[in-house]
């Protein structure tokens, strides 16, 4: 017996002594980016692991001599003998006969997208490069049941004043803050629109994500994931592109990325920068023959040195000697359009830098501090007057319209492997600052000053008989938003039948919104005239407000705390049950002051709202085989409530009375929904064909809806109920080694089931800004060039968005019915070890997409609807050098 015990202990000690710790990283040979989820198995054994999200792996080999077998969907399987090594740097090359998959973090852990039991679309860096996507709208239209609508202007809303300022709608859930937009681990405002620069992938998660992602995910979440520093290999790239733009001039872009291991396997630096010039496409035309108004008056408060005026007495244009005078439009031949005020006025410049450190003391610790800064500056607003295909903007005053948007993001990500799991902490601070100036001469004089004008004609002229005095009007708008986010979570990854993710979340968002409209520069000297007008508040406005016609100061302070968790139980080898729960608590303090004549001397809103609750999730997944799953889920989502801005009674009192209100509601409540979904994911024909399907039904209660008053002011209220039912289908296939096809289709029937007198919605009406049909298709052909690894590819993408309404009475308001559109893009490229070259055509059929009407900062003038329109066609070339 003693001998047996001795032999057993000796054998165990020998085996232990013979074991060897093996570690390494798995990367893509094309771009040196890590491959998460790759399978690493010791040949002839069952010993194996999967690479983590950074491509790293660690395992125990039974002997010092062994062979690793490394495989991943879409890549060629390789065998790597040990040759006495214990650390490996492994590169996988793509397999032309297989479809590639993308590893995602939809469930806060690394998973292949085909293994996630939910309706998601993942776009990797390679596909993003082949489509040429650089901003969100470049790829959004290819996502089934995702659409974007405009959100510029109006109330205290943020937005950069551009068409790119957007609301994201998924599965018909439209409106502000219905879809979360993430940069890495941090939620950002939807309008932040970070450039797709040094990006690893984009993930679009359809359906409410209330358990793991929290508030404002009624429709889903969009995640933009940046690349992490690699400590294994020096790499980088420099790329540039130029394109000729229809209706404009040329777009230019240059960017570079450099990855440097400072201490091999332990410490790395990754930096990048870009600079981009986007041509304007809208031309400004000014009505030049007005009595006593200087052409090209710049800011509206001083005339340019070369300004001229039309002298009514002599009938000629003469030099202007200073001072700003009112415009008088009369019924005569002097109201014609003429002259170029400016061409391509909506051009923009943008630049940005990314910098991050990768600190990897050992295989169990990852520390990544990251800094991102992006700035966009534009010289005009890209809105189409009257018709989305109109590229001429008609203005009376010709005041320069400008905007700026600054995004600053800093984060610290730490990961610690503890036991059979990983502890992740992410701390981030993000700041968005905006400024824009809007020429509101026509809008303010048409509505804000109480004058009644004959509606504008599409050519910018006025109907016969019109006579009015105009004053140059502009509004300056400033916004600052700072968001602090802290999330700590632990995800287990044991071999047991039960695993889990638990965590805590805290966010504090402070935002400030100011808008100012001054008139002191051209109202001085008219005090006596205005004092004779019997209008409450006007005298105080003149004396105490220094001619500030309108001033708004809005301050928000929102705090949110949550505890969340999900459990994953393998009921059998094939059946998995997921249960999730999130407890949330939030408080928002809101203060707004409106002063000046519009505010009748001063009106304030000072409110605080708070709420708490639970959002559960249930999911049942059945594994049909190694390549197919079916699932069913029920998930609850929620959106935070908040405070309404002050609605001045001096202008909006009659509008409110027509709704039976003495004043606008000071607050609005959260809204909630339940989504029920069934679906299936399938990888077939030896990884050559992917077919995914999902069917959903959503019940949405107490919808937060904007109520826009005729005077131009608005408030948010909780109204009614809606149901949404739809389907998503995504197909992708390798027809041959060279030919790949893809298609996606989305259908959503989104209907009001309980109407509202405030909005005019009735049972059966379509939910606003939601297309019933979305779809996309692509075809790509590639082949090797000679006997080298160099290749050519030829790709065409098409995307379709159906008709949308922004009115509940489309029969009487056809201007708010937005036509369906289909966009075609094409790209031909050459790829080698060092160089990528491509010719591209964006929107080569020159179809102008209509994303919706824009709410101005002042009242909309009669007949002048402004639309957020898509870009016209562009044709160009891009070059990339890799090292």
Coordinates of C-alpha atoms in Angstrom, one line a residue, residues 127-132 240-242 779-783 785 791-797 824-832 835-842 844 874-880:
X127 CA -15.8 45.3 -44.2
X128 CA -15.9 48.9 -43.0
X129 CA -12.8 49.6 -45.1
X130 CA -14.3 47.9 -48.2
X131 CA -17.4 50.0 -47.9
X132 CA -15.5 53.2 -47.2
X240 CA -5.4 59.3 -47.8
X241 CA -8.3 59.8 -50.1
X242 CA -9.7 62.5 -52.5
X779 CA -22.0 41.7 -54.0
X780 CA -18.2 41.3 -53.8
X781 CA -15.9 39.5 -56.2
X782 CA -12.2 39.0 -55.4
X783 CA -9.3 37.2 -56.9
X785 CA -3.2 38.7 -58.8
X791 CA -5.6 40.5 -54.6
X792 CA -8.3 42.6 -56.3
X793 CA -11.8 43.1 -55.1
X794 CA -14.9 44.6 -56.8
X795 CA -17.8 45.5 -54.5
X796 CA -21.3 47.1 -54.9
X797 CA -23.5 48.0 -52.0
X824 CA -25.8 52.6 -54.4
X825 CA -22.1 52.6 -53.6
X826 CA -19.2 50.9 -55.5
X827 CA -15.6 50.2 -54.8
X828 CA -12.8 48.6 -56.7
X829 CA -9.6 47.8 -54.8
X830 CA -6.1 46.3 -55.0
X831 CA -4.7 44.8 -51.8
X832 CA -1.0 43.9 -51.2
X835 CA -0.4 48.9 -50.2
X836 CA -4.1 49.2 -50.6
X837 CA -5.5 51.2 -53.5
X838 CA -9.2 51.7 -54.3
X839 CA -11.4 53.6 -56.7
X840 CA -14.8 54.4 -55.2
X841 CA -18.2 55.9 -56.1
X842 CA -20.5 56.9 -53.3
X844 CA -23.3 57.0 -57.8
X874 CA -18.9 61.6 -55.1
X875 CA -16.1 59.8 -57.1
X876 CA -12.6 59.3 -55.8
X877 CA -9.5 57.3 -55.0
X878 CA -7.9 56.1 -51.7
X879 CA -4.4 54.9 -51.0
X880 CA -3.2 53.2 -47.8

